[in-house]
mmCIF file of C-alpha atoms and ligand atoms in Angstrom:
data_model
loop_
_atom_site.group_PDB
_atom_site.id
_atom_site.type_symbol
_atom_site.label_atom_id
_atom_site.label_comp_id
_atom_site.label_asym_id
_atom_site.label_seq_id
_atom_site.Cartn_x
_atom_site.Cartn_y
_atom_site.Cartn_z
ATOM 1 C CA MET A 1 -6.795 -4.812 2.461
ATOM 2 C CA SER A 2 -6.296 -4.243 6.163
ATOM 3 C CA GLN A 3 -3.611 -1.676 5.408
ATOM 4 C CA PHE A 4 -6.329 0.629 4.100
ATOM 5 C CA THR A 5 -8.578 2.861 6.197
ATOM 6 C CA ILE A 6 -11.869 4.063 4.810
ATOM 7 C CA LEU A 7 -13.857 6.910 6.331
ATOM 8 C CA VAL A 8 -17.600 6.370 5.866
ATOM 9 C CA VAL A 9 -19.744 9.515 6.128
ATOM 10 C CA GLU A 10 -23.433 8.689 6.107
ATOM 11 C CA ASP A 11 -26.242 10.109 8.246
ATOM 12 C CA GLU A 12 -28.596 7.156 7.953
ATOM 13 C CA GLU A 13 -27.489 4.746 10.592
ATOM 14 C CA ALA A 14 -28.838 1.598 8.947
ATOM 15 C CA ILE A 15 -26.990 2.308 5.723
ATOM 16 C CA ARG A 16 -23.862 3.359 7.567
ATOM 17 C CA SER A 17 -23.717 0.106 9.559
ATOM 18 C CA MET A 18 -24.299 -1.854 6.387
ATOM 19 C CA LEU A 19 -21.387 -0.089 4.680
ATOM 20 C CA VAL A 20 -19.148 -0.566 7.717
ATOM 21 C CA MET A 21 -20.004 -4.257 7.814
ATOM 22 C CA VAL A 22 -19.273 -4.784 4.145
ATOM 23 C CA LEU A 23 -15.958 -2.944 4.331
ATOM 24 C CA GLN A 24 -14.890 -4.875 7.423
ATOM 25 C CA GLN A 25 -15.721 -8.124 5.710
ATOM 26 C CA TYR A 26 -13.200 -7.128 3.082
ATOM 27 C CA ASP A 27 -10.688 -6.319 5.846
ATOM 28 C CA PHE A 28 -10.686 -2.570 5.515
ATOM 29 C CA GLU A 29 -10.167 -0.498 8.641
ATOM 30 C CA VAL A 30 -13.274 1.657 8.962
ATOM 31 C CA LEU A 31 -13.903 5.049 10.560
ATOM 32 C CA GLU A 32 -17.432 6.395 10.615
ATOM 33 C CA ALA A 33 -19.111 9.742 10.866
ATOM 34 C CA GLY A 34 -22.764 10.837 10.741
ATOM 35 C CA ASP A 35 -22.113 14.215 9.235
ATOM 36 C CA VAL A 36 -19.386 16.433 7.855
ATOM 37 C CA ALA A 37 -18.591 18.095 11.202
ATOM 38 C CA GLU A 38 -17.888 14.680 12.728
ATOM 39 C CA ALA A 39 -15.898 13.598 9.710
ATOM 40 C CA GLN A 40 -13.823 16.770 9.831
ATOM 41 C CA LEU A 41 -12.951 16.012 13.476
ATOM 42 C CA ILE A 42 -11.700 12.584 12.426
ATOM 43 C CA LEU A 43 -9.561 14.118 9.682
ATOM 44 C CA ASP A 44 -7.971 16.370 12.297
ATOM 45 C CA ASP A 45 -6.092 13.396 13.679
ATOM 46 C CA THR A 46 -6.300 10.544 11.188
ATOM 47 C CA LEU A 47 -5.729 10.486 7.466
ATOM 48 C CA PRO A 48 -7.817 7.733 5.869
ATOM 49 C CA ASP A 49 -6.926 6.273 2.477
ATOM 50 C CA LEU A 50 -10.327 7.020 1.024
ATOM 51 C CA ILE A 51 -13.639 8.678 1.956
ATOM 52 C CA LEU A 52 -16.928 7.068 1.118
ATOM 53 C CA LEU A 53 -19.178 10.101 1.245
ATOM 54 C CA ASP A 54 -22.943 10.259 1.111
ATOM 55 C CA TRP A 55 -24.263 12.995 -1.136
ATOM 56 C CA MET A 56 -27.393 13.785 0.926
ATOM 57 C CA LEU A 57 -26.180 14.847 4.340
ATOM 58 C CA PRO A 58 -27.721 17.314 6.800
ATOM 59 C CA LYS A 59 -26.164 20.796 6.926
ATOM 60 C CA VAL A 60 -23.052 20.414 4.781
ATOM 61 C CA THR A 61 -23.841 18.077 1.869
ATOM 62 C CA GLY A 62 -21.449 15.547 0.378
ATOM 63 C CA ASP A 63 -20.886 17.538 -2.796
ATOM 64 C CA GLU A 64 -20.150 20.699 -0.845
ATOM 65 C CA TRP A 65 -17.600 18.926 1.345
ATOM 66 C CA THR A 66 -16.018 17.342 -1.727
ATOM 67 C CA ARG A 67 -15.570 20.805 -3.200
ATOM 68 C CA ARG A 68 -13.941 22.044 0.034
ATOM 69 C CA LEU A 69 -11.611 19.074 0.448
ATOM 70 C CA LYS A 70 -10.533 19.061 -3.175
ATOM 71 C CA SER A 71 -9.680 22.742 -3.013
ATOM 72 C CA SER A 72 -7.724 22.409 0.220
ATOM 73 C CA GLU A 73 -3.976 21.982 0.268
ATOM 74 C CA ASN A 74 -3.999 19.110 2.791
ATOM 75 C CA PHE A 75 -6.756 16.913 1.434
ATOM 76 C CA ARG A 76 -6.875 17.409 -2.292
ATOM 77 C CA ASP A 77 -5.166 14.038 -2.886
ATOM 78 C CA LEU A 78 -7.481 12.152 -0.562
ATOM 79 C CA PRO A 79 -9.681 9.985 -2.781
ATOM 80 C CA ILE A 80 -13.452 10.471 -2.453
ATOM 81 C CA ILE A 81 -16.210 8.202 -3.662
ATOM 82 C CA LEU A 82 -19.602 9.906 -3.548
ATOM 83 C CA VAL A 83 -22.572 7.772 -2.659
ATOM 84 C CA THR A 84 -25.654 9.071 -4.351
ATOM 85 C CA ALA A 85 -29.277 7.971 -4.298
ATOM 86 C CA LYS A 86 -30.092 10.220 -7.158
ATOM 87 C CA GLY A 87 -30.384 8.684 -10.583
ATOM 88 C CA GLU A 88 -29.794 12.061 -12.143
ATOM 89 C CA GLU A 89 -26.881 12.023 -14.549
ATOM 90 C CA ALA A 90 -26.332 15.735 -13.948
ATOM 91 C CA ASP A 91 -25.594 15.161 -10.248
ATOM 92 C CA LYS A 92 -23.000 12.497 -10.974
ATOM 93 C CA ILE A 93 -21.278 14.747 -13.464
ATOM 94 C CA ARG A 94 -21.381 17.595 -10.967
ATOM 95 C CA GLY A 95 -19.828 15.329 -8.344
ATOM 96 C CA LEU A 96 -16.971 14.394 -10.644
ATOM 97 C CA ASP A 97 -16.582 18.032 -11.704
ATOM 98 C CA LEU A 98 -16.088 18.933 -8.063
ATOM 99 C CA GLY A 99 -13.207 16.506 -7.935
ATOM 100 C CA ALA A 100 -14.789 13.336 -6.558
ATOM 101 C CA ASP A 101 -12.801 10.340 -7.777
ATOM 102 C CA ASP A 102 -15.871 8.221 -8.470
ATOM 103 C CA TYR A 103 -19.450 7.700 -7.368
ATOM 104 C CA VAL A 104 -21.745 4.794 -6.637
ATOM 105 C CA THR A 105 -25.497 4.976 -6.890
ATOM 106 C CA LYS A 106 -27.719 3.397 -4.263
ATOM 107 C CA PRO A 107 -28.670 0.607 -4.271
ATOM 108 C CA PHE A 108 -25.379 -1.051 -5.108
ATOM 109 C CA SER A 109 -24.000 -4.502 -4.395
ATOM 110 C CA PRO A 110 -21.113 -5.001 -1.938
ATOM 111 C CA LYS A 111 -19.087 -6.421 -4.809
ATOM 112 C CA GLU A 112 -19.610 -3.317 -6.946
ATOM 113 C CA LEU A 113 -18.690 -1.056 -4.045
ATOM 114 C CA ILE A 114 -15.474 -2.951 -3.272
ATOM 115 C CA SER A 115 -14.373 -3.035 -6.904
ATOM 116 C CA ARG A 116 -14.982 0.742 -7.197
ATOM 117 C CA ILE A 117 -12.939 1.317 -4.012
ATOM 118 C CA LYS A 118 -10.093 -0.863 -5.258
ATOM 119 C CA ALA A 119 -10.094 0.857 -8.640
ATOM 120 C CA VAL A 120 -9.834 4.282 -6.986
ATOM 121 C CA LEU A 121 -7.081 3.110 -4.624
ATOM 122 C CA ARG A 122 -5.234 1.710 -7.622
ATOM 123 C CA ARG A 123 -5.616 4.924 -9.635
ATOM 124 C CA SER A 124 -4.399 6.988 -6.708
ATOM 125 C CA GLY A 125 -1.298 4.806 -6.584
ATOM 126 C CA LYS A 126 -2.001 3.407 -3.134
ATOM 127 C CA ILE A 127 -2.426 -0.237 -4.057
ATOM 128 C CA HIS A 128 0.565 -0.065 -6.364
ATOM 129 C CA ASP A 129 2.716 1.296 -3.545
ATOM 130 C CA LEU A 130 1.769 -1.624 -1.429
ATOM 131 C CA THR A 131 3.233 -4.256 -3.698
ATOM 132 C CA GLN A 132 6.327 -2.229 -4.493
ATOM 133 C CA ILE A 133 9.525 -2.325 -2.492
ATOM 134 C CA LYS A 134 11.994 0.357 -3.333
ATOM 135 C CA PHE A 135 15.539 1.003 -2.261
ATOM 136 C CA LYS A 136 17.313 3.705 -4.258
ATOM 137 C CA ASP A 137 17.123 2.433 -7.845
ATOM 138 C CA ILE A 138 16.247 -1.140 -6.949
ATOM 139 C CA ILE A 139 12.547 -1.830 -7.322
ATOM 140 C CA LEU A 140 10.786 -5.069 -6.502
ATOM 141 C CA ASP A 141 7.198 -5.737 -7.411
ATOM 142 C CA THR A 142 6.139 -8.431 -4.949
ATOM 143 C CA ALA A 143 2.821 -9.037 -6.696
ATOM 144 C CA GLN A 144 4.438 -9.825 -10.016
ATOM 145 C CA HIS A 145 7.771 -11.103 -8.697
ATOM 146 C CA HIS A 146 9.543 -8.639 -10.856
ATOM 147 C CA ALA A 147 12.804 -6.917 -10.056
ATOM 148 C CA SER A 148 14.519 -4.004 -11.693
ATOM 149 C CA ILE A 149 17.788 -2.243 -10.995
ATOM 150 C CA ALA A 150 18.434 1.167 -12.524
ATOM 151 C CA ASP A 151 15.542 0.552 -14.930
ATOM 152 C CA ASN A 152 16.939 -2.804 -16.090
ATOM 153 C CA ASP A 153 14.804 -5.937 -15.812
ATOM 154 C CA VAL A 154 16.642 -8.360 -13.551
ATOM 155 C CA GLU A 155 16.598 -12.102 -13.803
ATOM 156 C CA ILE A 156 16.301 -13.469 -10.292
ATOM 157 C CA SER A 157 15.212 -16.752 -8.721
ATOM 158 C CA PRO A 158 12.428 -16.851 -6.101
ATOM 159 C CA THR A 159 14.866 -17.403 -3.214
ATOM 160 C CA GLU A 160 17.156 -14.524 -4.189
ATOM 161 C CA PHE A 161 14.064 -12.406 -4.704
ATOM 162 C CA ARG A 162 12.876 -13.123 -1.151
ATOM 163 C CA LEU A 163 16.340 -12.519 0.238
ATOM 164 C CA LEU A 164 16.652 -9.231 -1.607
ATOM 165 C CA SER A 165 13.202 -8.054 -0.535
ATOM 166 C CA PHE A 166 14.090 -8.853 3.079
ATOM 167 C CA PHE A 167 17.264 -6.808 2.823
ATOM 168 C CA LEU A 168 15.581 -3.890 1.054
ATOM 169 C CA THR A 169 12.969 -3.652 3.800
ATOM 170 C CA HIS A 170 15.564 -4.034 6.591
ATOM 171 C CA PRO A 171 18.486 -1.899 5.470
ATOM 172 C CA ASP A 172 21.538 -0.914 7.528
ATOM 173 C CA LYS A 173 21.140 -3.707 10.063
ATOM 174 C CA VAL A 174 23.335 -6.742 10.453
ATOM 175 C CA TYR A 175 21.730 -10.181 10.308
ATOM 176 C CA ASN A 176 23.460 -13.417 11.086
ATOM 177 C CA ARG A 177 22.762 -16.613 9.130
ATOM 178 C CA THR A 178 20.277 -17.984 11.658
ATOM 179 C CA GLN A 179 18.267 -14.791 11.567
ATOM 180 C CA LEU A 180 18.251 -14.766 7.780
ATOM 181 C CA LEU A 181 17.169 -18.398 7.698
ATOM 182 C CA ASP A 182 14.288 -17.626 10.057
ATOM 183 C CA GLN A 183 13.231 -14.497 8.218
ATOM 184 C CA VAL A 184 13.658 -15.559 4.619
ATOM 185 C CA TRP A 185 13.263 -19.324 4.620
ATOM 186 C CA GLY A 186 11.092 -19.720 7.722
ATOM 187 C CA ARG A 187 11.760 -21.530 10.943
ATOM 188 C CA SER A 188 10.103 -24.758 9.878
ATOM 189 C CA VAL A 189 12.451 -25.383 6.997
ATOM 190 C CA TYR A 190 15.648 -27.221 7.768
ATOM 191 C CA ILE A 191 18.508 -25.757 5.784
ATOM 192 C CA GLU A 192 22.153 -25.602 6.607
ATOM 193 C CA GLU A 193 23.521 -22.200 7.399
ATOM 194 C CA ARG A 194 25.979 -22.587 4.559
ATOM 195 C CA THR A 195 23.034 -22.371 2.150
ATOM 196 C CA VAL A 196 22.612 -18.755 3.181
ATOM 197 C CA ASP A 197 26.117 -18.000 1.956
ATOM 198 C CA VAL A 198 25.367 -19.663 -1.363
ATOM 199 C CA HIS A 199 22.347 -17.467 -1.948
ATOM 200 C CA ILE A 200 24.160 -14.376 -0.741
ATOM 201 C CA ARG A 201 26.847 -15.095 -3.331
ATOM 202 C CA ARG A 202 24.242 -15.519 -6.067
ATOM 203 C CA LEU A 203 22.503 -12.336 -5.059
ATOM 204 C CA ARG A 204 25.783 -10.466 -4.962
ATOM 205 C CA LYS A 205 26.496 -11.691 -8.495
ATOM 206 C CA ILE A 206 23.179 -10.293 -9.696
ATOM 207 C CA LEU A 207 23.871 -6.972 -7.949
ATOM 208 C CA ALA A 208 27.365 -6.884 -9.443
ATOM 209 C CA LYS A 209 25.925 -6.736 -12.959
ATOM 210 C CA TYR A 210 24.629 -3.312 -12.015
ATOM 211 C CA GLN A 211 27.542 -2.281 -9.806
ATOM 212 C CA ARG A 212 25.454 -2.608 -6.646
ATOM 213 C CA GLU A 213 27.382 -5.463 -5.018
ATOM 214 C CA ASP A 214 28.933 -3.118 -2.458
ATOM 215 C CA TRP A 215 25.494 -2.690 -0.902
ATOM 216 C CA LEU A 216 25.348 -6.339 0.179
ATOM 217 C CA GLN A 217 28.036 -6.309 2.811
ATOM 218 C CA THR A 218 29.708 -9.038 4.817
ATOM 219 C CA VAL A 219 30.218 -8.074 8.424
ATOM 220 C CA ARG A 220 32.984 -10.364 9.582
ATOM 221 C CA GLY A 221 32.065 -12.590 12.513
ATOM 222 C CA PHE A 222 28.458 -11.414 12.450
ATOM 223 C CA GLY A 223 26.685 -11.832 9.155
ATOM 224 C CA TYR A 224 25.345 -9.673 6.405
ATOM 225 C CA ARG A 225 24.029 -6.186 6.009
ATOM 226 C CA PHE A 226 22.410 -4.329 3.152
ATOM 227 C CA SER A 227 23.476 -0.729 3.075
ATOM 228 C CA GLU A 228 24.610 1.922 0.664
ATOM 229 C CA LYS A 229 26.938 3.255 3.318
ATOM 230 C CA ASP A 230 30.470 1.946 3.419
ATOM 231 C CA SER A 231 31.003 -1.002 5.705
HETATM 232 CA CA1 CA B 301 -28.057 10.509 3.589
#
C-alpha cells in the first residue's frame, strides 16, 4: 500500500499517533495534522489519496471541513473517511450527506479501519488503477493476469504477459536482448538471448490478431521497441 498517502487529521495526540502507527504498519505513507488549518496547509502542496478526518476538532470541525472540501473544485474527488466518537445515527448520516465517503466510529479495530480505507480507495478507482496497465487500447490487469486488446479478451502466456507489461510501461525506448532478459526474466535466470526472440515472435503473433503488431518494433542491430510511432 506504500503507493498511497493518507492524511490524518486528529487533535488528540494519543489517538493521532495510534492511527499513524496502524497506517504505517500497513505500509501507507502518512501525513498528520492537529487541526483543519494545519491540514489545509498540507493540502497546499501535497495531494493525499485519502483523508482520515476526526469529526470533533477545535475551531473548524470535521463535518464542516468535509462540506467545504466536497464543494470545492480541487478537492471534491479526494476521498474522506470521517472518524466519529458519536454513536448517533443522525451524525453519521449527516456526514455522508455532506459528501464523506465513509465513516468509522471510535473505538474501532485496526483491521476494520484498514478494510474501510481499502474499500474507499477501491470505490474511488485508486486501487484499480494500480493493478491496471494501459497503453492505448491494450489493457493489462496485473492482479488478475488478464489482458485485453480493443475490448477483446486475449489469450496470453505468463512470459508474454510479463514481456508485454514491460513494454507497455516502457514505451518508445529501445531495449536490447540482455536488457530485456534482465528486466523481464531477471538476472538470476540463465536463458539464451535467442529465447527473447522466440517470445517476441509469440507476442507479435498475439498482437497481430488485433492489428497491433506494428507497435512491437525491431530496431536492427539494437533490439526491440514498443511504440505506436513508425520505426
Ligand atoms: Ca477530536
